[in-house]
Amino acid sequence: MRLIRRAAAWLAIAACTAGLLAGCSRASIHQQESYVFGTRVEVLTWDASEEKSRTAVGEVLREFDRLHRAYHAWQPSELTALNSAIAAGRQGIPVSPELAAMLTDAKAIAATGDELFDPALGTLIALWGFHTDTFVPARPDPAQLAAAIQAHPQMADLRIADNQVTSRNPAVQLDLGGYGKGYALDRAAAILKARGISNALINIGGNVLALGSKGDQPWRVGIQHPREPRPLATLPLRDGEAIGTSGDYQRFFELDGQRYCHLLDPRTGWPAKGTQAVTLLITPRANAGTLSDAASKPVYLGGERWRDYAKRYGIDHALRVDADGKIQVTRALRDRLQFGEGITPSAVID
């Protein structure tokens, strides 16, 4: 029996940022770390004073703490209060303008991807044991799982208007875990820019957004190998770009020789199979961080149709590692990647 693991996604980024630090003078680089959203977070700034960097990054880390508390999926928060009200059948539930905007955006992202990205699946996520700080690997009770699937909660069940939420389906239970890290990246970028920080790298457990550059070079990050403790590839990340990965190695448990990951397929209610990992690089646009996080779910769950789902979101830079470990990569991303020793893609597609 193997317990849940969360550290692997950090390794590739950590290896790259360690290299960055090794070649930088202390006067040029500022680094702060914390632990939030159930993962390690790191913010690097380049060529700003120690005082300016520490003040700006401190504000970012406080914002991360606020988001974590406000939208926690199982500890008391605005989100759990909303879930309780939905389950009770209340209509026109008042929410903060921020949560209303997040849900509106998440609903649109879900619709674009055939509801494969579905933050309404909180009940299923809890049944699989991923709503706890003291994880015990176990398969759900079959009857409870069947009932949750039959209820078919989805973001399309929500109506959001005038900072009020109504659900036509009381089975909707919201979990923003597949959205929140990306949203936090965008909030961090906005705070840093407002504080005069033009060159930074923000890393939330392997979801990364870059501002500016590292001197006369772009920031360089890694894509974690889904089955080995090393980067699959590295690439330069340019100003305003974000990169996000969904993989079966990030949060999972093994029971009776079977791997069960946290990425649940809303069509079956079971952990997804057929893909080890997908990585999306989002070129500069509004809410690039959010898209790098949320869009990776339908691309991951899309299986052989992964490229079609990436195109729906206007994403040209994408990579998939299938269940057999074969790497498929779009031509646009292949031109940016430096693969690790002995690693070559099996297919390069447009």
mmCIF file of C-alpha atoms in Angstrom:
data_model
loop_
_atom_site.group_PDB
_atom_site.id
_atom_site.type_symbol
_atom_site.label_atom_id
_atom_site.label_comp_id
_atom_site.label_asym_id
_atom_site.label_seq_id
_atom_site.Cartn_x
_atom_site.Cartn_y
_atom_site.Cartn_z
ATOM 1 C CA MET A 1 0.000 0.000 0.000
ATOM 2 C CA ARG A 2 1.451 3.331 -1.047
ATOM 3 C CA LEU A 3 0.290 6.644 0.329
ATOM 4 C CA ILE A 4 -0.417 9.849 -1.517
ATOM 5 C CA ARG A 5 2.571 11.746 -2.846
ATOM 6 C CA ARG A 6 2.710 15.474 -3.604
ATOM 7 C CA ALA A 7 6.386 16.354 -3.925
ATOM 8 C CA ALA A 8 7.290 15.131 -7.418
ATOM 9 C CA ALA A 9 5.955 18.139 -9.343
ATOM 10 C CA TRP A 10 8.245 20.367 -7.302
ATOM 11 C CA LEU A 11 11.430 18.505 -8.203
ATOM 12 C CA ALA A 12 11.897 19.666 -11.775
ATOM 13 C CA ILE A 13 11.275 23.288 -10.901
ATOM 14 C CA ALA A 14 13.518 23.048 -7.846
ATOM 15 C CA ALA A 15 16.353 21.628 -9.918
ATOM 16 C CA CYS A 16 16.098 24.494 -12.380
ATOM 17 C CA THR A 17 15.783 27.258 -9.804
ATOM 18 C CA ALA A 18 18.720 25.822 -7.889
ATOM 19 C CA GLY A 19 20.713 26.269 -11.071
ATOM 20 C CA LEU A 20 19.484 29.826 -11.346
ATOM 21 C CA LEU A 21 20.589 30.625 -7.828
ATOM 22 C CA ALA A 22 23.985 29.010 -8.271
ATOM 23 C CA GLY A 23 24.857 31.438 -11.042
ATOM 24 C CA CYS A 24 23.449 34.568 -9.443
ATOM 25 C CA SER A 25 24.914 37.030 -7.015
ATOM 26 C CA ARG A 26 22.954 37.554 -3.809
ATOM 27 C CA ALA A 27 22.504 41.182 -4.823
ATOM 28 C CA SER A 28 20.621 40.127 -7.958
ATOM 29 C CA ILE A 29 18.309 37.375 -6.739
ATOM 30 C CA HIS A 30 15.787 37.296 -3.918
ATOM 31 C CA GLN A 31 14.035 34.060 -2.955
ATOM 32 C CA GLN A 32 11.237 33.359 -0.486
ATOM 33 C CA GLU A 33 9.402 30.095 0.121
ATOM 34 C CA SER A 34 6.294 29.068 1.998
ATOM 35 C CA TYR A 35 3.829 26.191 2.227
ATOM 36 C CA VAL A 36 0.248 26.834 1.156
ATOM 37 C CA PHE A 37 -2.442 25.220 -1.020
ATOM 38 C CA GLY A 38 -1.081 21.907 0.251
ATOM 39 C CA THR A 39 2.235 22.439 -1.529
ATOM 40 C CA ARG A 40 5.454 24.418 -1.478
ATOM 41 C CA VAL A 41 5.436 27.831 -3.090
ATOM 42 C CA GLU A 42 8.443 29.876 -4.156
ATOM 43 C CA VAL A 43 8.836 33.406 -5.462
ATOM 44 C CA LEU A 44 12.097 34.572 -7.049
ATOM 45 C CA THR A 45 12.748 38.179 -7.983
ATOM 46 C CA TRP A 46 15.647 39.500 -10.032
ATOM 47 C CA ASP A 47 17.551 42.756 -9.822
ATOM 48 C CA ALA A 48 15.429 44.485 -7.195
ATOM 49 C CA SER A 49 16.604 45.651 -3.792
ATOM 50 C CA GLU A 50 16.323 43.292 -0.849
ATOM 51 C CA GLU A 51 13.863 45.591 0.911
ATOM 52 C CA LYS A 52 11.684 46.081 -2.165
ATOM 53 C CA SER A 53 11.636 42.374 -2.966
ATOM 54 C CA ARG A 54 10.929 41.261 0.585
ATOM 55 C CA THR A 55 8.049 43.708 0.936
ATOM 56 C CA ALA A 56 6.459 42.720 -2.388
ATOM 57 C CA VAL A 57 6.921 38.969 -1.963
ATOM 58 C CA GLY A 58 5.650 39.169 1.602
ATOM 59 C CA GLU A 59 2.440 40.687 0.268
ATOM 60 C CA VAL A 60 2.190 37.868 -2.285
ATOM 61 C CA LEU A 61 2.566 35.191 0.387
ATOM 62 C CA ARG A 62 -0.073 36.878 2.547
ATOM 63 C CA GLU A 63 -2.389 36.882 -0.467
ATOM 64 C CA PHE A 64 -1.782 33.158 -0.933
ATOM 65 C CA ASP A 65 -2.740 32.564 2.706
ATOM 66 C CA ARG A 66 -5.907 34.622 2.255
ATOM 67 C CA LEU A 67 -6.959 32.675 -0.844
ATOM 68 C CA HIS A 68 -6.228 29.370 0.866
ATOM 69 C CA ARG A 69 -8.428 30.266 3.833
ATOM 70 C CA ALA A 70 -11.224 31.889 1.824
ATOM 71 C CA TYR A 71 -11.721 29.046 -0.661
ATOM 72 C CA HIS A 72 -10.702 25.942 1.247
ATOM 73 C CA ALA A 73 -12.752 22.963 0.084
ATOM 74 C CA TRP A 74 -13.278 21.200 3.410
ATOM 75 C CA GLN A 75 -12.207 23.485 6.252
ATOM 76 C CA PRO A 76 -14.602 26.338 7.144
ATOM 77 C CA SER A 77 -14.447 28.970 4.400
ATOM 78 C CA GLU A 78 -16.644 31.022 2.119
ATOM 79 C CA LEU A 79 -16.647 28.060 -0.264
ATOM 80 C CA THR A 80 -17.809 25.519 2.317
ATOM 81 C CA ALA A 81 -20.530 27.944 3.423
ATOM 82 C CA LEU A 82 -21.703 28.177 -0.188
ATOM 83 C CA ASN A 83 -21.660 24.393 -0.514
ATOM 84 C CA SER A 84 -23.794 24.015 2.611
ATOM 85 C CA ALA A 85 -26.308 26.515 1.269
ATOM 86 C CA ILE A 86 -26.478 24.727 -2.109
ATOM 87 C CA ALA A 87 -27.019 21.356 -0.400
ATOM 88 C CA ALA A 88 -29.852 22.904 1.636
ATOM 89 C CA GLY A 89 -31.567 24.031 -1.571
ATOM 90 C CA ARG A 90 -31.201 27.752 -0.953
ATOM 91 C CA GLN A 91 -31.567 30.086 -3.933
ATOM 92 C CA GLY A 92 -29.833 33.394 -4.630
ATOM 93 C CA ILE A 93 -26.980 32.691 -2.217
ATOM 94 C CA PRO A 94 -24.878 35.859 -1.723
ATOM 95 C CA VAL A 95 -21.139 35.502 -2.335
ATOM 96 C CA SER A 96 -18.208 37.891 -2.523
ATOM 97 C CA PRO A 97 -17.564 39.618 -5.859
ATOM 98 C CA GLU A 98 -14.278 37.723 -6.093
ATOM 99 C CA LEU A 99 -15.891 34.307 -5.684
ATOM 100 C CA ALA A 100 -18.664 35.240 -8.121
ATOM 101 C CA ALA A 101 -16.050 36.196 -10.723
ATOM 102 C CA MET A 102 -14.043 33.008 -10.102
ATOM 103 C CA LEU A 103 -17.114 30.802 -10.491
ATOM 104 C CA THR A 104 -18.201 32.628 -13.641
ATOM 105 C CA ASP A 105 -14.773 32.098 -15.155
ATOM 106 C CA ALA A 106 -14.583 28.471 -14.030
ATOM 107 C CA LYS A 107 -18.021 27.810 -15.507
ATOM 108 C CA ALA A 108 -16.892 29.161 -18.896
ATOM 109 C CA ILE A 109 -13.688 27.097 -18.827
ATOM 110 C CA ALA A 110 -15.737 24.013 -17.957
ATOM 111 C CA ALA A 111 -18.174 24.586 -20.831
ATOM 112 C CA THR A 112 -15.330 24.934 -23.337
ATOM 113 C CA GLY A 113 -13.940 21.541 -22.292
ATOM 114 C CA ASP A 114 -17.185 19.507 -22.258
ATOM 115 C CA GLU A 115 -17.313 19.833 -18.447
ATOM 116 C CA LEU A 116 -14.223 17.622 -18.077
ATOM 117 C CA PHE A 117 -12.860 20.413 -15.919
ATOM 118 C CA ASP A 118 -15.584 20.299 -13.281
ATOM 119 C CA PRO A 119 -15.141 22.076 -9.932
ATOM 120 C CA ALA A 120 -18.650 20.879 -8.984
ATOM 121 C CA LEU A 121 -17.309 17.391 -8.164
ATOM 122 C CA GLY A 122 -16.533 18.067 -4.508
ATOM 123 C CA THR A 123 -18.596 15.108 -3.293
ATOM 124 C CA LEU A 124 -16.714 12.692 -5.529
ATOM 125 C CA ILE A 125 -13.360 14.138 -4.485
ATOM 126 C CA ALA A 126 -14.323 13.654 -0.835
ATOM 127 C CA LEU A 127 -15.487 10.076 -1.467
ATOM 128 C CA TRP A 128 -12.091 9.240 -2.917
ATOM 129 C CA GLY A 129 -10.441 10.547 0.244
ATOM 130 C CA PHE A 130 -8.817 13.686 -1.143
ATOM 131 C CA HIS A 131 -10.629 16.027 1.263
ATOM 132 C CA THR A 132 -8.513 15.369 4.309
ATOM 133 C CA ASP A 133 -5.223 16.282 5.888
ATOM 134 C CA THR A 134 -4.844 12.736 7.277
ATOM 135 C CA PHE A 135 -5.145 10.646 4.140
ATOM 136 C CA VAL A 136 -6.167 6.970 4.312
ATOM 137 C CA PRO A 137 -6.016 5.123 0.969
ATOM 138 C CA ALA A 138 -9.330 3.379 0.282
ATOM 139 C CA ARG A 139 -11.787 2.922 -2.545
ATOM 140 C CA PRO A 140 -15.189 4.580 -2.034
ATOM 141 C CA ASP A 141 -18.283 2.720 -0.946
ATOM 142 C CA PRO A 142 -19.842 1.492 -4.230
ATOM 143 C CA ALA A 143 -23.350 2.635 -3.328
ATOM 144 C CA GLN A 144 -22.205 6.125 -2.358
ATOM 145 C CA LEU A 145 -20.098 6.378 -5.498
ATOM 146 C CA ALA A 146 -23.016 5.282 -7.702
ATOM 147 C CA ALA A 147 -25.294 7.860 -6.077
ATOM 148 C CA ALA A 148 -22.755 10.637 -6.589
ATOM 149 C CA ILE A 149 -22.352 9.737 -10.262
ATOM 150 C CA GLN A 150 -26.109 9.494 -10.748
ATOM 151 C CA ALA A 151 -26.562 13.003 -9.323
ATOM 152 C CA HIS A 152 -24.288 14.324 -12.125
ATOM 153 C CA PRO A 153 -23.267 17.681 -10.628
ATOM 154 C CA GLN A 154 -21.592 20.091 -13.040
ATOM 155 C CA MET A 155 -20.747 23.756 -13.357
ATOM 156 C CA ALA A 156 -23.556 24.176 -15.885
ATOM 157 C CA ASP A 157 -25.972 23.687 -12.969
ATOM 158 C CA LEU A 158 -24.952 27.060 -11.547
ATOM 159 C CA ARG A 159 -26.445 30.458 -12.265
ATOM 160 C CA ILE A 160 -24.251 33.329 -11.131
ATOM 161 C CA ALA A 161 -25.601 36.878 -11.297
ATOM 162 C CA ASP A 162 -25.341 40.023 -9.170
ATOM 163 C CA ASN A 163 -22.953 38.292 -6.749
ATOM 164 C CA GLN A 164 -25.513 35.605 -6.059
ATOM 165 C CA VAL A 165 -25.322 31.879 -6.815
ATOM 166 C CA THR A 166 -28.176 29.506 -7.486
ATOM 167 C CA SER A 167 -27.813 25.813 -8.324
ATOM 168 C CA ARG A 168 -30.504 23.776 -10.015
ATOM 169 C CA ASN A 169 -28.779 20.680 -8.630
ATOM 170 C CA PRO A 170 -28.305 20.377 -4.847
ATOM 171 C CA ALA A 171 -25.584 17.761 -5.460
ATOM 172 C CA VAL A 172 -23.168 20.476 -6.610
ATOM 173 C CA GLN A 173 -20.298 20.753 -4.136
ATOM 174 C CA LEU A 174 -17.580 23.122 -5.260
ATOM 175 C CA ASP A 175 -13.866 22.413 -5.055
ATOM 176 C CA LEU A 176 -11.551 24.957 -6.673
ATOM 177 C CA GLY A 177 -8.422 22.846 -6.260
ATOM 178 C CA GLY A 178 -7.987 22.567 -10.036
ATOM 179 C CA TYR A 179 -8.355 26.321 -10.494
ATOM 180 C CA GLY A 180 -7.028 28.049 -7.412
ATOM 181 C CA LYS A 181 -3.275 27.664 -7.919
ATOM 182 C CA GLY A 182 -3.523 29.227 -11.360
ATOM 183 C CA TYR A 183 -5.686 32.051 -10.041
ATOM 184 C CA ALA A 184 -3.107 32.637 -7.307
ATOM 185 C CA LEU A 185 -0.363 32.917 -9.945
ATOM 186 C CA ASP A 186 -2.260 35.728 -11.642
ATOM 187 C CA ARG A 187 -2.903 37.489 -8.340
ATOM 188 C CA ALA A 188 0.798 37.234 -7.472
ATOM 189 C CA ALA A 189 1.813 38.695 -10.833
ATOM 190 C CA ALA A 190 -0.578 41.625 -10.357
ATOM 191 C CA ILE A 191 0.770 42.349 -6.862
ATOM 192 C CA LEU A 192 4.411 42.186 -7.952
ATOM 193 C CA LYS A 193 3.810 44.495 -10.893
ATOM 194 C CA ALA A 194 1.934 46.964 -8.685
ATOM 195 C CA ARG A 195 4.926 46.988 -6.321
ATOM 196 C CA GLY A 196 7.363 47.726 -9.116
ATOM 197 C CA ILE A 197 8.757 44.188 -9.517
ATOM 198 C CA SER A 198 9.274 43.559 -13.234
ATOM 199 C CA ASN A 199 11.357 40.357 -13.165
ATOM 200 C CA ALA A 200 10.105 37.391 -11.155
ATOM 201 C CA LEU A 201 9.341 33.694 -11.237
ATOM 202 C CA ILE A 202 6.331 32.454 -9.254
ATOM 203 C CA ASN A 203 6.119 28.721 -8.576
ATOM 204 C CA ILE A 204 3.155 27.090 -6.820
ATOM 205 C CA GLY A 205 3.920 23.391 -6.626
ATOM 206 C CA GLY A 206 5.035 23.234 -10.266
ATOM 207 C CA ASN A 207 2.509 25.708 -11.679
ATOM 208 C CA VAL A 208 4.753 28.574 -12.765
ATOM 209 C CA LEU A 209 4.380 32.100 -14.156
ATOM 210 C CA ALA A 210 7.254 34.302 -15.331
ATOM 211 C CA LEU A 211 7.611 38.064 -15.291
ATOM 212 C CA GLY A 212 10.373 39.722 -17.285
ATOM 213 C CA SER A 213 13.649 37.836 -17.355
ATOM 214 C CA LYS A 214 16.683 36.809 -15.336
ATOM 215 C CA GLY A 215 19.074 39.493 -16.458
ATOM 216 C CA ASP A 216 19.822 39.050 -20.149
ATOM 217 C CA GLN A 217 18.340 35.528 -20.220
ATOM 218 C CA PRO A 218 14.802 34.179 -19.861
ATOM 219 C CA TRP A 219 13.837 32.199 -16.800
ATOM 220 C CA ARG A 220 14.331 28.450 -17.298
ATOM 221 C CA VAL A 221 12.027 25.838 -15.786
ATOM 222 C CA GLY A 222 11.620 22.089 -15.959
ATOM 223 C CA ILE A 223 8.830 19.654 -16.748
ATOM 224 C CA GLN A 224 8.827 16.808 -14.230
ATOM 225 C CA HIS A 225 9.242 13.272 -15.523
ATOM 226 C CA PRO A 226 6.071 11.439 -14.385
ATOM 227 C CA ARG A 227 7.909 8.239 -13.453
ATOM 228 C CA GLU A 228 11.477 9.300 -12.641
ATOM 229 C CA PRO A 229 12.952 11.809 -10.144
ATOM 230 C CA ARG A 230 14.351 14.109 -12.838
ATOM 231 C CA PRO A 231 13.116 16.658 -15.369
ATOM 232 C CA LEU A 232 11.589 15.293 -18.553
ATOM 233 C CA ALA A 233 12.707 18.477 -20.293
ATOM 234 C CA THR A 234 13.592 22.101 -19.612
ATOM 235 C CA LEU A 235 12.571 25.234 -21.455
ATOM 236 C CA PRO A 236 12.851 29.016 -21.274
ATOM 237 C CA LEU A 237 9.808 30.758 -19.843
ATOM 238 C CA ARG A 238 9.371 34.279 -21.163
ATOM 239 C CA ASP A 239 7.680 37.389 -19.852
ATOM 240 C CA GLY A 240 3.999 36.772 -19.144
ATOM 241 C CA GLU A 241 4.098 33.052 -19.884
ATOM 242 C CA ALA A 242 2.716 30.383 -17.567
ATOM 243 C CA ILE A 243 3.159 26.634 -17.494
ATOM 244 C CA GLY A 244 0.945 24.058 -15.811
ATOM 245 C CA THR A 245 0.980 20.291 -15.517
ATOM 246 C CA SER A 246 -1.611 17.705 -14.549
ATOM 247 C CA GLY A 247 -0.265 14.258 -13.769
ATOM 248 C CA ASP A 248 -1.153 11.000 -12.071
ATOM 249 C CA TYR A 249 2.012 11.283 -9.950
ATOM 250 C CA GLN A 250 1.133 14.519 -8.137
ATOM 251 C CA ARG A 251 -1.491 13.196 -5.710
ATOM 252 C CA PHE A 252 -2.301 9.513 -5.732
ATOM 253 C CA PHE A 253 -2.413 6.317 -3.736
ATOM 254 C CA GLU A 254 -1.722 2.731 -4.626
ATOM 255 C CA LEU A 255 -3.904 -0.110 -3.370
ATOM 256 C CA ASP A 256 -3.604 -3.764 -4.362
ATOM 257 C CA GLY A 257 -1.118 -2.791 -7.058
ATOM 258 C CA GLN A 258 -3.453 -0.238 -8.650
ATOM 259 C CA ARG A 259 -2.723 3.501 -8.885
ATOM 260 C CA TYR A 260 -5.572 5.891 -8.064
ATOM 261 C CA CYS A 261 -4.824 9.550 -8.811
ATOM 262 C CA HIS A 262 -6.709 12.658 -7.731
ATOM 263 C CA LEU A 263 -7.750 13.536 -11.289
ATOM 264 C CA LEU A 264 -11.307 12.222 -11.414
ATOM 265 C CA ASP A 265 -13.193 11.675 -14.647
ATOM 266 C CA PRO A 266 -16.683 13.207 -14.204
ATOM 267 C CA ARG A 267 -18.042 10.765 -16.793
ATOM 268 C CA THR A 268 -17.225 7.736 -14.647
ATOM 269 C CA GLY A 269 -16.518 9.075 -11.161
ATOM 270 C CA TRP A 270 -13.225 7.163 -11.142
ATOM 271 C CA PRO A 271 -9.621 8.367 -11.297
ATOM 272 C CA ALA A 272 -8.599 8.926 -14.896
ATOM 273 C CA LYS A 273 -6.501 6.420 -16.788
ATOM 274 C CA GLY A 274 -4.673 6.492 -20.105
ATOM 275 C CA THR A 275 -2.395 9.464 -19.437
ATOM 276 C CA GLN A 276 0.545 9.929 -17.098
ATOM 277 C CA ALA A 277 0.849 13.697 -17.526
ATOM 278 C CA VAL A 278 0.082 16.701 -19.699
ATOM 279 C CA THR A 279 1.882 20.047 -19.687
ATOM 280 C CA LEU A 280 0.537 23.278 -21.166
ATOM 281 C CA LEU A 281 2.507 26.430 -21.837
ATOM 282 C CA ILE A 282 0.296 29.507 -22.024
ATOM 283 C CA THR A 283 1.698 32.380 -24.045
ATOM 284 C CA PRO A 284 1.107 35.912 -22.684
ATOM 285 C CA ARG A 285 -2.569 36.726 -22.273
ATOM 286 C CA ALA A 286 -4.993 37.781 -19.563
ATOM 287 C CA ASN A 287 -5.300 35.168 -16.802
ATOM 288 C CA ALA A 288 -2.515 33.010 -18.229
ATOM 289 C CA GLY A 289 -1.878 31.449 -14.839
ATOM 290 C CA THR A 290 -5.494 30.464 -14.328
ATOM 291 C CA LEU A 291 -5.700 28.906 -17.774
ATOM 292 C CA SER A 292 -2.475 26.943 -17.272
ATOM 293 C CA ASP A 293 -4.056 25.273 -14.243
ATOM 294 C CA ALA A 294 -7.688 24.772 -15.260
ATOM 295 C CA ALA A 295 -7.258 23.877 -18.938
ATOM 296 C CA SER A 296 -4.785 21.108 -18.137
ATOM 297 C CA LYS A 297 -7.634 18.997 -16.699
ATOM 298 C CA PRO A 298 -9.741 18.530 -19.866
ATOM 299 C CA VAL A 299 -6.544 18.066 -21.879
ATOM 300 C CA TYR A 300 -5.474 15.351 -19.433
ATOM 301 C CA LEU A 301 -8.890 13.691 -19.333
ATOM 302 C CA GLY A 302 -9.307 14.000 -23.105
ATOM 303 C CA GLY A 303 -7.002 11.030 -23.717
ATOM 304 C CA GLU A 304 -6.347 10.590 -27.427
ATOM 305 C CA ARG A 305 -8.338 13.779 -28.065
ATOM 306 C CA TRP A 306 -5.939 15.823 -25.942
ATOM 307 C CA ARG A 307 -4.815 18.012 -28.844
ATOM 308 C CA ASP A 308 -8.396 18.914 -29.725
ATOM 309 C CA TYR A 309 -9.062 20.088 -26.178
ATOM 310 C CA ALA A 310 -5.885 22.161 -26.130
ATOM 311 C CA LYS A 311 -6.964 23.850 -29.371
ATOM 312 C CA ARG A 312 -10.328 24.756 -27.869
ATOM 313 C CA TYR A 313 -8.496 26.946 -25.391
ATOM 314 C CA GLY A 314 -6.238 28.445 -28.050
ATOM 315 C CA ILE A 315 -3.209 26.575 -26.707
ATOM 316 C CA ASP A 316 -0.501 25.661 -29.227
ATOM 317 C CA HIS A 317 2.215 24.593 -26.769
ATOM 318 C CA ALA A 318 1.272 21.255 -25.218
ATOM 319 C CA LEU A 319 2.801 17.906 -24.308
ATOM 320 C CA ARG A 320 1.277 14.577 -23.307
ATOM 321 C CA VAL A 321 2.835 11.467 -21.802
ATOM 322 C CA ASP A 322 0.462 8.541 -22.408
ATOM 323 C CA ALA A 323 -0.084 5.505 -20.192
ATOM 324 C CA ASP A 324 2.831 3.681 -21.841
ATOM 325 C CA GLY A 325 5.211 6.604 -21.289
ATOM 326 C CA LYS A 326 5.225 7.701 -24.937
ATOM 327 C CA ILE A 327 5.634 11.442 -25.391
ATOM 328 C CA GLN A 328 3.511 13.430 -27.816
ATOM 329 C CA VAL A 329 4.295 17.103 -28.199
ATOM 330 C CA THR A 330 3.086 19.929 -30.386
ATOM 331 C CA ARG A 331 5.569 21.384 -32.826
ATOM 332 C CA ALA A 332 5.349 24.800 -31.194
ATOM 333 C CA LEU A 333 6.412 23.412 -27.810
ATOM 334 C CA ARG A 334 8.961 20.976 -29.248
ATOM 335 C CA ASP A 335 10.889 23.936 -30.637
ATOM 336 C CA ARG A 336 11.218 25.317 -27.087
ATOM 337 C CA LEU A 337 12.198 22.132 -25.233
ATOM 338 C CA GLN A 338 15.536 20.629 -24.290
ATOM 339 C CA PHE A 339 14.796 16.997 -23.442
ATOM 340 C CA GLY A 340 16.700 15.059 -20.821
ATOM 341 C CA GLU A 341 19.320 12.474 -21.696
ATOM 342 C CA GLY A 342 17.828 9.506 -23.520
ATOM 343 C CA ILE A 343 14.380 11.114 -23.815
ATOM 344 C CA THR A 344 12.813 11.690 -27.231
ATOM 345 C CA PRO A 345 9.209 12.314 -28.231
ATOM 346 C CA SER A 346 7.425 9.557 -30.101
ATOM 347 C CA ALA A 347 5.320 12.054 -32.067
ATOM 348 C CA VAL A 348 5.504 15.759 -32.951
ATOM 349 C CA ILE A 349 2.182 17.155 -34.104
ATOM 350 C CA ASP A 350 0.831 20.494 -35.288
#
